[in-house]
N, CA, C and O atoms as a DFTB+ gen file, in Angstrom:
688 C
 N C O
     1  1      29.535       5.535     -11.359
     2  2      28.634       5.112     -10.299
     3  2      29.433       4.298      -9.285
     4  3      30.236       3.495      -9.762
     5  1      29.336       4.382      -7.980
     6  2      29.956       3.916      -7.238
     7  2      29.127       2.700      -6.360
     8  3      28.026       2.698      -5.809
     9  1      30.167       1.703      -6.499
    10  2      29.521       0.278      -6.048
    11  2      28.579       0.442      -4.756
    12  3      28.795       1.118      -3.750
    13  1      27.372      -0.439      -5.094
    14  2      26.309      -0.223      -4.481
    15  2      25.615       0.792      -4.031
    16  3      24.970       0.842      -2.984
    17  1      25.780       1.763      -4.991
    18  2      24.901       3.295      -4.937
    19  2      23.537       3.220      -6.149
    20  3      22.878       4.173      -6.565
    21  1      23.407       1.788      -6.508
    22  2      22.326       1.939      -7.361
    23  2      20.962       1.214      -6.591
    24  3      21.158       0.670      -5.504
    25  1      20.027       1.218      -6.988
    26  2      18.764       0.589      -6.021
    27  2      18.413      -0.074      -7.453
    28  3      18.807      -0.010      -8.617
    29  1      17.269      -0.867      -6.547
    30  2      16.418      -1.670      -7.722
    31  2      15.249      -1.235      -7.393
    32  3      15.467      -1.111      -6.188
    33  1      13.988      -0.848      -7.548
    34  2      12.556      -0.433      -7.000
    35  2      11.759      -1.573      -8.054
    36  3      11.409      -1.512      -9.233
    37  1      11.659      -2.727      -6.893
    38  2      10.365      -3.551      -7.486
    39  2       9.480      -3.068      -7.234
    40  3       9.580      -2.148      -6.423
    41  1       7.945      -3.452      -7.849
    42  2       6.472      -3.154      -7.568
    43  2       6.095      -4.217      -7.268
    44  3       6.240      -5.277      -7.878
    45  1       5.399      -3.941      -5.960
    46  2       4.894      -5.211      -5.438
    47  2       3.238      -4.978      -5.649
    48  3       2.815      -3.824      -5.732
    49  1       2.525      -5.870      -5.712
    50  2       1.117      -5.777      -5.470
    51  2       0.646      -7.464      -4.936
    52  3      -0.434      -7.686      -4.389
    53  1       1.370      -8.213      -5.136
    54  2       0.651      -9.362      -4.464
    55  2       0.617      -9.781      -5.701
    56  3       1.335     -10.780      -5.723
    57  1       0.230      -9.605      -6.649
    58  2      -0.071     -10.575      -7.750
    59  2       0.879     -11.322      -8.740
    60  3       2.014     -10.869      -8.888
    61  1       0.441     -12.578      -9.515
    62  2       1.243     -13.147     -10.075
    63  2       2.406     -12.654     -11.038
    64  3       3.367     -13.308     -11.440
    65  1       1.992     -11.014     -11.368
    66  2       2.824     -10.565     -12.139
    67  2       3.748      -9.831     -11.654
    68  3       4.633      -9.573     -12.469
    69  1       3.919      -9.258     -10.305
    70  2       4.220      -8.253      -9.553
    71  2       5.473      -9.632      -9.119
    72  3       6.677      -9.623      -9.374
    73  1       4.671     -10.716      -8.407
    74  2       5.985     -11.918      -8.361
    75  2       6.629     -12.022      -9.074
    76  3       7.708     -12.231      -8.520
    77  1       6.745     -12.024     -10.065
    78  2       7.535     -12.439     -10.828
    79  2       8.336     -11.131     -10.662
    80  3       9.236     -11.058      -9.825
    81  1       7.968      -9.981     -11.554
    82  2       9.149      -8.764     -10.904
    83  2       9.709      -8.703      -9.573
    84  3      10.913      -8.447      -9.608
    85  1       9.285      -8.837      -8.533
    86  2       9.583      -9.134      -7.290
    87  2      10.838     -10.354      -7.584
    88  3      11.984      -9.988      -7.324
    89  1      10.699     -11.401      -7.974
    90  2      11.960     -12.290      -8.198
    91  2      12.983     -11.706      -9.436
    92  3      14.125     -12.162      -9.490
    93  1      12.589     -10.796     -10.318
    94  2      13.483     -10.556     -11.368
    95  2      13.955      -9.114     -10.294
    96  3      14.962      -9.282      -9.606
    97  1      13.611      -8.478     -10.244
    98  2      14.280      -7.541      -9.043
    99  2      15.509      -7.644      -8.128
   100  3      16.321      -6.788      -7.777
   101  1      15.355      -9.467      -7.737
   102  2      16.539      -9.609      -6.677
   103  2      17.204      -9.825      -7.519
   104  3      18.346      -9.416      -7.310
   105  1      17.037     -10.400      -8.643
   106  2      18.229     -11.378      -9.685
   107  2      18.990     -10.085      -9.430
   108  3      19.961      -9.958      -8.684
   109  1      18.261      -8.923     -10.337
   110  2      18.917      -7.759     -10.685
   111  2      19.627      -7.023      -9.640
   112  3      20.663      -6.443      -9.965
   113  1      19.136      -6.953      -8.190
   114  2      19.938      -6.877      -7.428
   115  2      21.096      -7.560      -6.826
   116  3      22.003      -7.217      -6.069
   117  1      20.815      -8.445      -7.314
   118  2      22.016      -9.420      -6.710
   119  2      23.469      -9.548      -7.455
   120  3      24.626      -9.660      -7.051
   121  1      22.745      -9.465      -8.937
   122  2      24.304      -9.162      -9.763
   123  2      24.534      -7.910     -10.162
   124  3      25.156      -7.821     -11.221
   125  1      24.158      -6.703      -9.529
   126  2      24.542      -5.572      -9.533
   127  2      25.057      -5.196      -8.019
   128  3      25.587      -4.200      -7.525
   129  1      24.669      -6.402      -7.553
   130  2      25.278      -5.499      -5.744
   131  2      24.535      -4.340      -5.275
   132  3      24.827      -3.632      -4.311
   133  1      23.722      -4.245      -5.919
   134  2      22.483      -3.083      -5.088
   135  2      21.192      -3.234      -4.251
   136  3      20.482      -4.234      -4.146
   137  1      21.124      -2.668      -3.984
   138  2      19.835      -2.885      -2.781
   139  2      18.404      -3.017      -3.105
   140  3      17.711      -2.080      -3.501
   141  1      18.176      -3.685      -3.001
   142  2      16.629      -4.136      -3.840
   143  2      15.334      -3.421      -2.434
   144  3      15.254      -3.705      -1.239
   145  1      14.304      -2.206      -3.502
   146  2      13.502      -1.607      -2.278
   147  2      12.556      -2.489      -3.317
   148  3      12.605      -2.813      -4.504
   149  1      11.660      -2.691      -2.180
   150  2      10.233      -3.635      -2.267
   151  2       9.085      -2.866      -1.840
   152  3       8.427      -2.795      -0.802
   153  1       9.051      -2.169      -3.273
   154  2       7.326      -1.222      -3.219
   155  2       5.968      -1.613      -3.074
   156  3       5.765      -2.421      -3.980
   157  1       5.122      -1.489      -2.528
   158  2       3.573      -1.530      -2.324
   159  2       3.107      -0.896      -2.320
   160  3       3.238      -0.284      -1.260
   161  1       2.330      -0.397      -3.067
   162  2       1.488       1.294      -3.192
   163  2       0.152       1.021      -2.795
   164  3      -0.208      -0.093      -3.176
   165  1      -0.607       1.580      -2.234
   166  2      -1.969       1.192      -1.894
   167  2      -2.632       2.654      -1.669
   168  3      -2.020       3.698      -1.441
   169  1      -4.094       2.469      -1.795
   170  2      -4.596       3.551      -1.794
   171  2      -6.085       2.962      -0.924
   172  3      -6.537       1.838      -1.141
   173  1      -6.686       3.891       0.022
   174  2      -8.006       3.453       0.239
   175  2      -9.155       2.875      -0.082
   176  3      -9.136       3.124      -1.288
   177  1     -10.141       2.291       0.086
   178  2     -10.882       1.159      -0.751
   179  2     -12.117       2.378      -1.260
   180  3     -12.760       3.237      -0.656
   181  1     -12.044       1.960      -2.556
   182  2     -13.139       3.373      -3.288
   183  2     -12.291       4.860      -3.449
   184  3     -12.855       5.928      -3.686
   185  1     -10.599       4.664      -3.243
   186  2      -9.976       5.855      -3.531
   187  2      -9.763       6.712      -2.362
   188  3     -10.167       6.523      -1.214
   189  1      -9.130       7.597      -2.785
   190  2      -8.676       8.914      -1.942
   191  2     -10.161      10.296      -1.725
   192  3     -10.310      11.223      -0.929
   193  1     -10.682       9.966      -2.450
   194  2     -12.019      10.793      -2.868
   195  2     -12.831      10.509      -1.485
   196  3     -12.962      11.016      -0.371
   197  1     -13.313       9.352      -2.261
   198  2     -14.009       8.404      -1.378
   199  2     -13.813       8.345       0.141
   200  3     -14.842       8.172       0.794
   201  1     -12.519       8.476       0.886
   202  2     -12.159       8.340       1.676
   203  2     -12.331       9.571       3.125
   204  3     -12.475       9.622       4.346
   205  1     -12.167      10.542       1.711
   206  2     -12.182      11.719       2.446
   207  2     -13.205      12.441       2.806
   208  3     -13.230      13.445       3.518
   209  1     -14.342      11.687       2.095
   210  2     -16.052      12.087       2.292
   211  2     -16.122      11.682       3.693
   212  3     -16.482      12.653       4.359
   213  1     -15.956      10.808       4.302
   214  2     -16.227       9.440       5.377
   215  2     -15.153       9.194       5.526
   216  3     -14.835       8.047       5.211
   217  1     -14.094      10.085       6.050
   218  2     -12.458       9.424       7.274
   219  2     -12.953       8.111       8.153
   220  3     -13.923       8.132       8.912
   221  1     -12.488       7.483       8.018
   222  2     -12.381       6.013       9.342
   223  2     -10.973       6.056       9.384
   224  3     -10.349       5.884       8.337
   225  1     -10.084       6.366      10.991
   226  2      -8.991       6.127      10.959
   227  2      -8.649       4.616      11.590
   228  3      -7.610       3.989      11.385
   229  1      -9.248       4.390      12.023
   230  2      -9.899       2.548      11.979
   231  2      -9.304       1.909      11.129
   232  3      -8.327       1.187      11.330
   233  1     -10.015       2.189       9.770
   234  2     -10.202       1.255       8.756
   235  2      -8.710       1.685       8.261
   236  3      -7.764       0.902       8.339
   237  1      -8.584       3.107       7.707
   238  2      -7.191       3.473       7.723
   239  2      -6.168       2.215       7.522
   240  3      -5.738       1.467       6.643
   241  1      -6.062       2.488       8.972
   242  2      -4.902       1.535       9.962
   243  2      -5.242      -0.081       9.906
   244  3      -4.384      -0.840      10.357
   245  1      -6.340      -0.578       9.424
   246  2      -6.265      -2.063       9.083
   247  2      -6.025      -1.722       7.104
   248  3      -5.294      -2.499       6.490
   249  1      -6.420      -1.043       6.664
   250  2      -6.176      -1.254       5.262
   251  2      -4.373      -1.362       4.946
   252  3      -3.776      -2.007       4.084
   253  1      -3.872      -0.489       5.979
   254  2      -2.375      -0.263       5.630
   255  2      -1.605      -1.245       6.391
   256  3      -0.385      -1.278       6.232
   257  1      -2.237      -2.127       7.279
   258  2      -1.455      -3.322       8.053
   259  2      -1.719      -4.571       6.839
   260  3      -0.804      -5.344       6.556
   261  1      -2.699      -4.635       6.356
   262  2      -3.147      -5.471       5.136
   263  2      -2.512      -5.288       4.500
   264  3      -2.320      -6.375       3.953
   265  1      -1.605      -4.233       3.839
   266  2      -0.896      -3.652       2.758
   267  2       0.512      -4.037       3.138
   268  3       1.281      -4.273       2.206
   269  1       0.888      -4.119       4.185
   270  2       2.081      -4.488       5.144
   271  2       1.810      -6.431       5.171
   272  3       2.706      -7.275       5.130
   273  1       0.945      -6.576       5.217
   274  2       1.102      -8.356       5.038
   275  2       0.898      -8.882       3.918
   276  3       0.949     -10.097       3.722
   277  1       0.597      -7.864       2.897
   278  2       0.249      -8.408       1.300
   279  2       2.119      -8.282       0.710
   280  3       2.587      -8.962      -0.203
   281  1       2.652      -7.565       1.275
   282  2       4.063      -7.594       0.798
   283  2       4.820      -8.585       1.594
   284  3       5.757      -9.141       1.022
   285  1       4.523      -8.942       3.020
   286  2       5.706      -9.502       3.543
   287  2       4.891     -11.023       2.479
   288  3       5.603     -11.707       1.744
   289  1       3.504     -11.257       2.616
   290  2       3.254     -12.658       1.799
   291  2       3.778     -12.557       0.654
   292  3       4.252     -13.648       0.339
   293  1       3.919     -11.840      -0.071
   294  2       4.997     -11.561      -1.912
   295  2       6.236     -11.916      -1.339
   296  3       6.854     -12.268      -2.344
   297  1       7.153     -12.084      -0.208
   298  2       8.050     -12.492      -0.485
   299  2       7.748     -13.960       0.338
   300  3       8.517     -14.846      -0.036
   301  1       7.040     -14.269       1.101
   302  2       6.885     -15.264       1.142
   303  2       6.609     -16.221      -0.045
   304  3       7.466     -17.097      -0.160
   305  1       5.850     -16.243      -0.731
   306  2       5.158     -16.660      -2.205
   307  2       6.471     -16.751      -3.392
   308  3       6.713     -17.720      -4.111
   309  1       7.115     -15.614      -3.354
   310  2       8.581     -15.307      -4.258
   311  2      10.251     -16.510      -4.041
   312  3      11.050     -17.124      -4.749
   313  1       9.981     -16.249      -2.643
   314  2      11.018     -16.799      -2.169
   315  2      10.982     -17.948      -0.768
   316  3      11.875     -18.692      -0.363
   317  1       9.388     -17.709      -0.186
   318  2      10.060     -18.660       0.315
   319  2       9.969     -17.470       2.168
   320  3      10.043     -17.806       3.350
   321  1       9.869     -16.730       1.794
   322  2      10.558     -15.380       3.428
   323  2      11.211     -14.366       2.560
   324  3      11.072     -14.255       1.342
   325  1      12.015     -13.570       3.433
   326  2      13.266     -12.653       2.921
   327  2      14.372     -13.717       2.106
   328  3      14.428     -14.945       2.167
   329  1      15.165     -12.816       1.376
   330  2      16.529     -13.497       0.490
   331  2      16.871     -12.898       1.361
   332  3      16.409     -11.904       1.922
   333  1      17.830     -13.574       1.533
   334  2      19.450     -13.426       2.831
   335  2      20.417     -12.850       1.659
   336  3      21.267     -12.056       2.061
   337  1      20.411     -13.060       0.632
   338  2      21.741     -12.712      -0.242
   339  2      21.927     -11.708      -1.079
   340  3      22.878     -11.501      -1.832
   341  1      20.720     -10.944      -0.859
   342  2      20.271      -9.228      -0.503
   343  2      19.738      -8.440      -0.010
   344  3      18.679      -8.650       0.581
   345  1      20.311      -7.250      -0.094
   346  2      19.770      -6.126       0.933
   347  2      18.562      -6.172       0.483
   348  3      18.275      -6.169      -0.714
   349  1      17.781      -6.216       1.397
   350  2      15.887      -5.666       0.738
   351  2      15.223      -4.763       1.940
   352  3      14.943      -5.039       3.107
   353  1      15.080      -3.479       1.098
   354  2      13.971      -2.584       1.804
   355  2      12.811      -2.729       2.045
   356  3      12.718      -1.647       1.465
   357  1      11.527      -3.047       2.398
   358  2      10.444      -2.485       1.804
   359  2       9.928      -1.825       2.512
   360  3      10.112      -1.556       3.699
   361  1       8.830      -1.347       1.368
   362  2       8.521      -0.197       1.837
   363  2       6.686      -0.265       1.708
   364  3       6.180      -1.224       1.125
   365  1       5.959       0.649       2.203
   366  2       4.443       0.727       2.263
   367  2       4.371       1.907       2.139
   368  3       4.752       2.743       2.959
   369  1       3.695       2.170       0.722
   370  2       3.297       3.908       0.389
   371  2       1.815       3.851       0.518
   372  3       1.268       2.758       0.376
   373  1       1.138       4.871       0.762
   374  2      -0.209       5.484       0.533
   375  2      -0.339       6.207      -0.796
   376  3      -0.497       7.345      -0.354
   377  1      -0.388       6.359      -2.285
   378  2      -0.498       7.015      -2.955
   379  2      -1.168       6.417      -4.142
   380  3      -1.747       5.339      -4.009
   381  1      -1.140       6.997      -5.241
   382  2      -1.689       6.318      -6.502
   383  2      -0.357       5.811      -7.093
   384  3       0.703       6.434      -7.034
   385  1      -0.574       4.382      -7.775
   386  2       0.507       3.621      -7.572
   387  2       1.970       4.493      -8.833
   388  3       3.061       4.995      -8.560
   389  1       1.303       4.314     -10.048
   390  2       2.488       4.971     -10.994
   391  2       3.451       6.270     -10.458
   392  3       4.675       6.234     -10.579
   393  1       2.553       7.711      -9.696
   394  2       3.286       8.213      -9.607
   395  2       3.915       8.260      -8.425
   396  3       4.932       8.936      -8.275
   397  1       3.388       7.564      -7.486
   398  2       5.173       7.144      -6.437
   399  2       5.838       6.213      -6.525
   400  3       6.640       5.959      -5.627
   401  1       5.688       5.203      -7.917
   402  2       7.016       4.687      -8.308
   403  2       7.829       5.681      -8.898
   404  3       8.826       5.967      -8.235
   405  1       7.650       6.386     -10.142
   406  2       8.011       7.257     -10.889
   407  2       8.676       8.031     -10.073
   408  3       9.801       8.186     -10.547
   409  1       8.532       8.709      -8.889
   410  2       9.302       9.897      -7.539
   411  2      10.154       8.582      -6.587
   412  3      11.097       9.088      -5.979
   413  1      10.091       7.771      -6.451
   414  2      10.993       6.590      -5.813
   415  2      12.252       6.527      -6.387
   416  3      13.365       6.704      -5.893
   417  1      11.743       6.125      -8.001
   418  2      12.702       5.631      -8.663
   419  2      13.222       7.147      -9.598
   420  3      12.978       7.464     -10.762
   421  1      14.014       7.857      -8.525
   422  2      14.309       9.449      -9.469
   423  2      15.336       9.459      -9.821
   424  3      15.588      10.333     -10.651
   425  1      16.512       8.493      -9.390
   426  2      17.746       8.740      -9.940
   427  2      17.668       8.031     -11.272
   428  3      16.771       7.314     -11.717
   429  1      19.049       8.474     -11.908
   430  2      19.031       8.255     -12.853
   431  2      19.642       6.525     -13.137
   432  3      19.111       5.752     -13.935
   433  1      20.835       6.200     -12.289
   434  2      20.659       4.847     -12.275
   435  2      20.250       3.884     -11.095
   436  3      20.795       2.871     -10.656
   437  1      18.792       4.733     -10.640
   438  2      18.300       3.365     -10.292
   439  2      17.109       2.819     -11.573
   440  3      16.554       3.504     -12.432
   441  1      16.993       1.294     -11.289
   442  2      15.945       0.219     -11.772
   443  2      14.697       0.228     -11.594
   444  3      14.493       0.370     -10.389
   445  1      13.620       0.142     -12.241
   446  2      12.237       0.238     -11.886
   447  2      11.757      -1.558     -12.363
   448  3      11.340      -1.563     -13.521
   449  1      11.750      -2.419     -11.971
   450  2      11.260      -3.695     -12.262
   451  2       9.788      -3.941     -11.920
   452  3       9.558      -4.084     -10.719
   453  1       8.913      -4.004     -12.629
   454  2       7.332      -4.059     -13.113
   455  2       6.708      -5.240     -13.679
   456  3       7.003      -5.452     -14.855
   457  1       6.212      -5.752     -13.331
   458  2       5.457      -6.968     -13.886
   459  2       4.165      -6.149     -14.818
   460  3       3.407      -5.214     -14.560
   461  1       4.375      -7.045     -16.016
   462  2       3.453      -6.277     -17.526
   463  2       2.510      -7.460     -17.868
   464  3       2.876      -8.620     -17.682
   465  1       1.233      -7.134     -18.394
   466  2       0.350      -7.737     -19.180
   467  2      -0.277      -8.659     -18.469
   468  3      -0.363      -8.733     -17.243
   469  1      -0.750      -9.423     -19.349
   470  2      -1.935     -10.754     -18.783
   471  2      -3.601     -10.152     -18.165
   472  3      -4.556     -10.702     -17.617
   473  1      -3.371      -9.126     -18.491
   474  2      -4.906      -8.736     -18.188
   475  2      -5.797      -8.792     -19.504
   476  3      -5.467      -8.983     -20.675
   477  1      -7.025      -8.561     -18.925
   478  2      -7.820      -8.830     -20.238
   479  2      -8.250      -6.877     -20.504
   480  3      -8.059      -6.037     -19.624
   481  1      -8.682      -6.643     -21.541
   482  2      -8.817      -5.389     -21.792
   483  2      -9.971      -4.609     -20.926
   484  3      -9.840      -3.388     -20.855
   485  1     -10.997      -5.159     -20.318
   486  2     -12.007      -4.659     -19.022
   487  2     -10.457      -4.273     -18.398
   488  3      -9.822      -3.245     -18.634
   489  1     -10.066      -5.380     -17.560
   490  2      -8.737      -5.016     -16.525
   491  2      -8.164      -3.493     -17.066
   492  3      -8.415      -2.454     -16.456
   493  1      -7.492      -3.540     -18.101
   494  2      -6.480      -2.201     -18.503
   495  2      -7.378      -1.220     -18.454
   496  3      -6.826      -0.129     -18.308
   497  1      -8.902      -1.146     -18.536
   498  2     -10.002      -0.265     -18.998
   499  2     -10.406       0.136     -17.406
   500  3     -10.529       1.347     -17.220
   501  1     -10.622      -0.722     -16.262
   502  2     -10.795      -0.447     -15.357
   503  2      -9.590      -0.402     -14.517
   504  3      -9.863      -0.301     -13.321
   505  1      -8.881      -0.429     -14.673
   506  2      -7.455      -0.178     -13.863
   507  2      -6.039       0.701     -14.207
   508  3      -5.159       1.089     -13.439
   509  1      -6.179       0.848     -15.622
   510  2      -5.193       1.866     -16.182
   511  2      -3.781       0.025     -16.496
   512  3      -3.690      -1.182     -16.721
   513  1      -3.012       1.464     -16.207
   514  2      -1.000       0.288     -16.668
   515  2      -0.536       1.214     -15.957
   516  3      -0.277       2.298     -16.480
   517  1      -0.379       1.047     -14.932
   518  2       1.165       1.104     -13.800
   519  2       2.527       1.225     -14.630
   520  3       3.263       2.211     -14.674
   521  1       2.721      -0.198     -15.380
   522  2       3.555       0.183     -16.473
   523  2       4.257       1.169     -17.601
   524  3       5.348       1.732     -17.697
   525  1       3.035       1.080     -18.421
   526  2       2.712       2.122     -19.483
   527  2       2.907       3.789     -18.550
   528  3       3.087       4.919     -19.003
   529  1       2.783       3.339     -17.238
   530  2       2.682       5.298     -17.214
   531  2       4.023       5.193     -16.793
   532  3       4.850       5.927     -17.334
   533  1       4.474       4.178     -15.667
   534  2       5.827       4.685     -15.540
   535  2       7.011       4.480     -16.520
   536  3       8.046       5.019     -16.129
   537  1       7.111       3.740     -17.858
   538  2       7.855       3.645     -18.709
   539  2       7.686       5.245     -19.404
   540  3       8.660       5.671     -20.024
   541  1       6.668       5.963     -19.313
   542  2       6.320       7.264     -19.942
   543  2       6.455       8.066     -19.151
   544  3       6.225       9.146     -19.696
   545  1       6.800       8.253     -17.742
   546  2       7.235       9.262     -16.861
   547  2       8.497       9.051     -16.301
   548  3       8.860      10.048     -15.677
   549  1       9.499       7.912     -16.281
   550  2      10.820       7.687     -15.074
   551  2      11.571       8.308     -16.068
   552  3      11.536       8.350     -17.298
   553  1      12.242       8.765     -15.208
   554  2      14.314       8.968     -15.829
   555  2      14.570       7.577     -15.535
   556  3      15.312       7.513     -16.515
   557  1      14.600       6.904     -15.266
   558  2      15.758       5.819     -15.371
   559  2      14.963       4.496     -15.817
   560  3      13.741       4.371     -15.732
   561  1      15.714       3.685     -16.227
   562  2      15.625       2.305     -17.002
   563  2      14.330       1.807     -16.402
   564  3      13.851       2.379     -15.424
   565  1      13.704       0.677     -17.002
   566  2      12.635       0.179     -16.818
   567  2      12.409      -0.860     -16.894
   568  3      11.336      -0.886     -17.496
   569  1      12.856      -2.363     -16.568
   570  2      12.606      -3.743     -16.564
   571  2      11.165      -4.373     -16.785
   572  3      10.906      -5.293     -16.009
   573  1      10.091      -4.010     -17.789
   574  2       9.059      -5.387     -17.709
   575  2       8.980      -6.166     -17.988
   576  3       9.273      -6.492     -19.139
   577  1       8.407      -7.180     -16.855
   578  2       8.775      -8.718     -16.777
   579  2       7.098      -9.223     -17.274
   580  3       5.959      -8.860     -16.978
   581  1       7.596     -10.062     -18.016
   582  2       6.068     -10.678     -18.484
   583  2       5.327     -11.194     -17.673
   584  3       5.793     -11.551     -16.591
   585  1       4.127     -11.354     -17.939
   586  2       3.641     -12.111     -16.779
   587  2       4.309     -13.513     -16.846
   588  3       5.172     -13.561     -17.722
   589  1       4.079     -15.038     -15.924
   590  2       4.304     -15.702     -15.621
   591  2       3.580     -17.029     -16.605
   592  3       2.363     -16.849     -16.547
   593  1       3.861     -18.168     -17.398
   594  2       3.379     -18.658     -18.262
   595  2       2.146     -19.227     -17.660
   596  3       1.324     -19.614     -18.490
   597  1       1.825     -19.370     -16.400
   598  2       0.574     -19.434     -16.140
   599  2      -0.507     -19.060     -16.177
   600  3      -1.475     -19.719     -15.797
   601  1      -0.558     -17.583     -16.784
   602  2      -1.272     -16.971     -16.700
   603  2      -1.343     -16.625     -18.116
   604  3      -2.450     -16.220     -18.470
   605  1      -0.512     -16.677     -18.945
   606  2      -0.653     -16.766     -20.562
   607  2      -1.466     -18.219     -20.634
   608  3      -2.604     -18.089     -21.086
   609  1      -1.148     -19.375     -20.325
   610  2      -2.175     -20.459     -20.283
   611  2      -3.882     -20.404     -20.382
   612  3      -4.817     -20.815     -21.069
   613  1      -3.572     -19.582     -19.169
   614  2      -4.965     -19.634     -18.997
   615  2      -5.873     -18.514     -19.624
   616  3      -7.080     -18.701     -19.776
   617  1      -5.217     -17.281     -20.002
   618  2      -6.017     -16.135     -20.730
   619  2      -7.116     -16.931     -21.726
   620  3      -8.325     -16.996     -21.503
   621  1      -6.318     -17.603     -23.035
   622  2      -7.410     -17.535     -24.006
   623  2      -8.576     -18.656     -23.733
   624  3      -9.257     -19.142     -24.637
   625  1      -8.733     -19.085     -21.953
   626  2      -9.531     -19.843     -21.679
   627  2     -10.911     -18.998     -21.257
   628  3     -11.006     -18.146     -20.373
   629  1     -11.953     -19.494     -22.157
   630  2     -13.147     -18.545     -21.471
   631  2     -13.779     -19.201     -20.199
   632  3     -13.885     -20.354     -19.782
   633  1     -14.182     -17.853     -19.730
   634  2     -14.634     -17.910     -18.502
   635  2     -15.576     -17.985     -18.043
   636  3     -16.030     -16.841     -18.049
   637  1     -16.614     -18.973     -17.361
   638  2     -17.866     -18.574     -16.944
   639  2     -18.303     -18.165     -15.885
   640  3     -18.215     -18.857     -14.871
   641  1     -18.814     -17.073     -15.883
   642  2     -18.933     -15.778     -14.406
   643  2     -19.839     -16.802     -13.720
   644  3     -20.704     -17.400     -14.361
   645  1     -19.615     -17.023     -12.279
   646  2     -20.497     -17.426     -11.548
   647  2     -20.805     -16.172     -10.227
   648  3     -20.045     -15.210     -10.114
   649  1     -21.778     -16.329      -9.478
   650  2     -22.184     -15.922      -8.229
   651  2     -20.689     -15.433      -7.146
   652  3     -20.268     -14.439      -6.553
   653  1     -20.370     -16.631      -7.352
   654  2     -19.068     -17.070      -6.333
   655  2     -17.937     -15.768      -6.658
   656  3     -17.528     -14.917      -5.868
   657  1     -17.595     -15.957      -8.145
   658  2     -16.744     -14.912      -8.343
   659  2     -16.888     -13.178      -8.080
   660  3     -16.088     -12.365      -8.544
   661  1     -18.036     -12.840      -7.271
   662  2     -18.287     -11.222      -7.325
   663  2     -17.649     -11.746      -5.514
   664  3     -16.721     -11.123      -4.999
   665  1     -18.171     -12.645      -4.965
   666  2     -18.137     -12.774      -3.445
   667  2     -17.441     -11.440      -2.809
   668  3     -16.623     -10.852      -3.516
   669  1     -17.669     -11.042      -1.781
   670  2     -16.459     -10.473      -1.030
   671  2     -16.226     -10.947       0.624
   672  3     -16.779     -10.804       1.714
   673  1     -14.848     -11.699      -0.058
   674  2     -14.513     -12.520       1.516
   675  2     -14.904     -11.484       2.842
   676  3     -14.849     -10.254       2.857
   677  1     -15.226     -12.214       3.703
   678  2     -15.660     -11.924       5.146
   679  2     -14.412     -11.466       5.905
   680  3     -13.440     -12.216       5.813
   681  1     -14.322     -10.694       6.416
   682  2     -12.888     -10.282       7.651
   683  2     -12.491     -11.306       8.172
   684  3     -13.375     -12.157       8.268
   685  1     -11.292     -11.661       8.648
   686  2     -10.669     -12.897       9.256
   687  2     -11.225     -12.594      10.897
   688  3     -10.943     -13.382      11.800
């Protein structure tokens, strides 16, 4: 393999676990000398299905600028802005998330770095594992990073559903 011909493909989603891969990503880029791409996969609200009943190219184009500031805030949140002391791509896909990591990450030595677990079993039941599918579909290596001890903290704390928690914030 020839120096700096390998990539790193973090998964970004904004969340506490995705940060953390997002920071284990650069490590990994940084002492491999490779180029760290910064994935966001997003898909329309209610799906691709959904979407295509009722096109809004409107909404479209604010869902995917949202998707574009939910990553540049992951590295804000991660680091702080961009790392200066690596190359970083990112990137904004439209697809279902596992299988355009899985086609991203096709060579054989690039990195797939994934933030794993901390959900409760509703979560895995209503959301699938990003993980689990791409550790079961990539050719190449697979980094999952645990979630963050904050969030192991707080799991075996029960929860009491209020009103507040269904909310759905108002447009800025």
């Amino acid at each position: 393999m020839a120096a700096g011909s390998r990539r790193v493909i973090a998964g970004v989603s904004g969340s506490l676990r995705s940060l953390g891969a997002l920071r284990a990503g650069a490590a990994e880029a940084r002492s491999a000398g490779a180029a760290l791409l910064a994935v966001l996969v997003w898909a329309p609200a209610g799906g691709e299905i959904a979407y295509m009943r009722a096109p809004c190219p409107l909404l479209l184009r604010l869902w995917e600028q949202e998707a574009r500031e939910r990553l540049r805030d992951a590295f804000d949140h991660a680091f702080g802005g961009m790392p200066g002391d690596v190359t970083v791509h990112p990137m904004v896909v439209r697809a279902p998330p596992g299988p355009a990591l899985v086609e991203l990450a096709g060579q054989s030595d690039d990195l797939l770095v994934l933030g794993y677990g901390g959900r409760s079993r509703l979560g895995y039941a209503v959301h699938g594992s990003v993980t689990r599918y791409c550790v079961a579909h990539t050719r190449c290596p697979v980094l999952a990073v645990p979630p963050p001890e904050l969030i192991r903290e707080l799991r075996p704390r029960r929860h009491h559903w209020r009103p507040e928690d269904f909310a759905v914030p108002l447009a800025r």
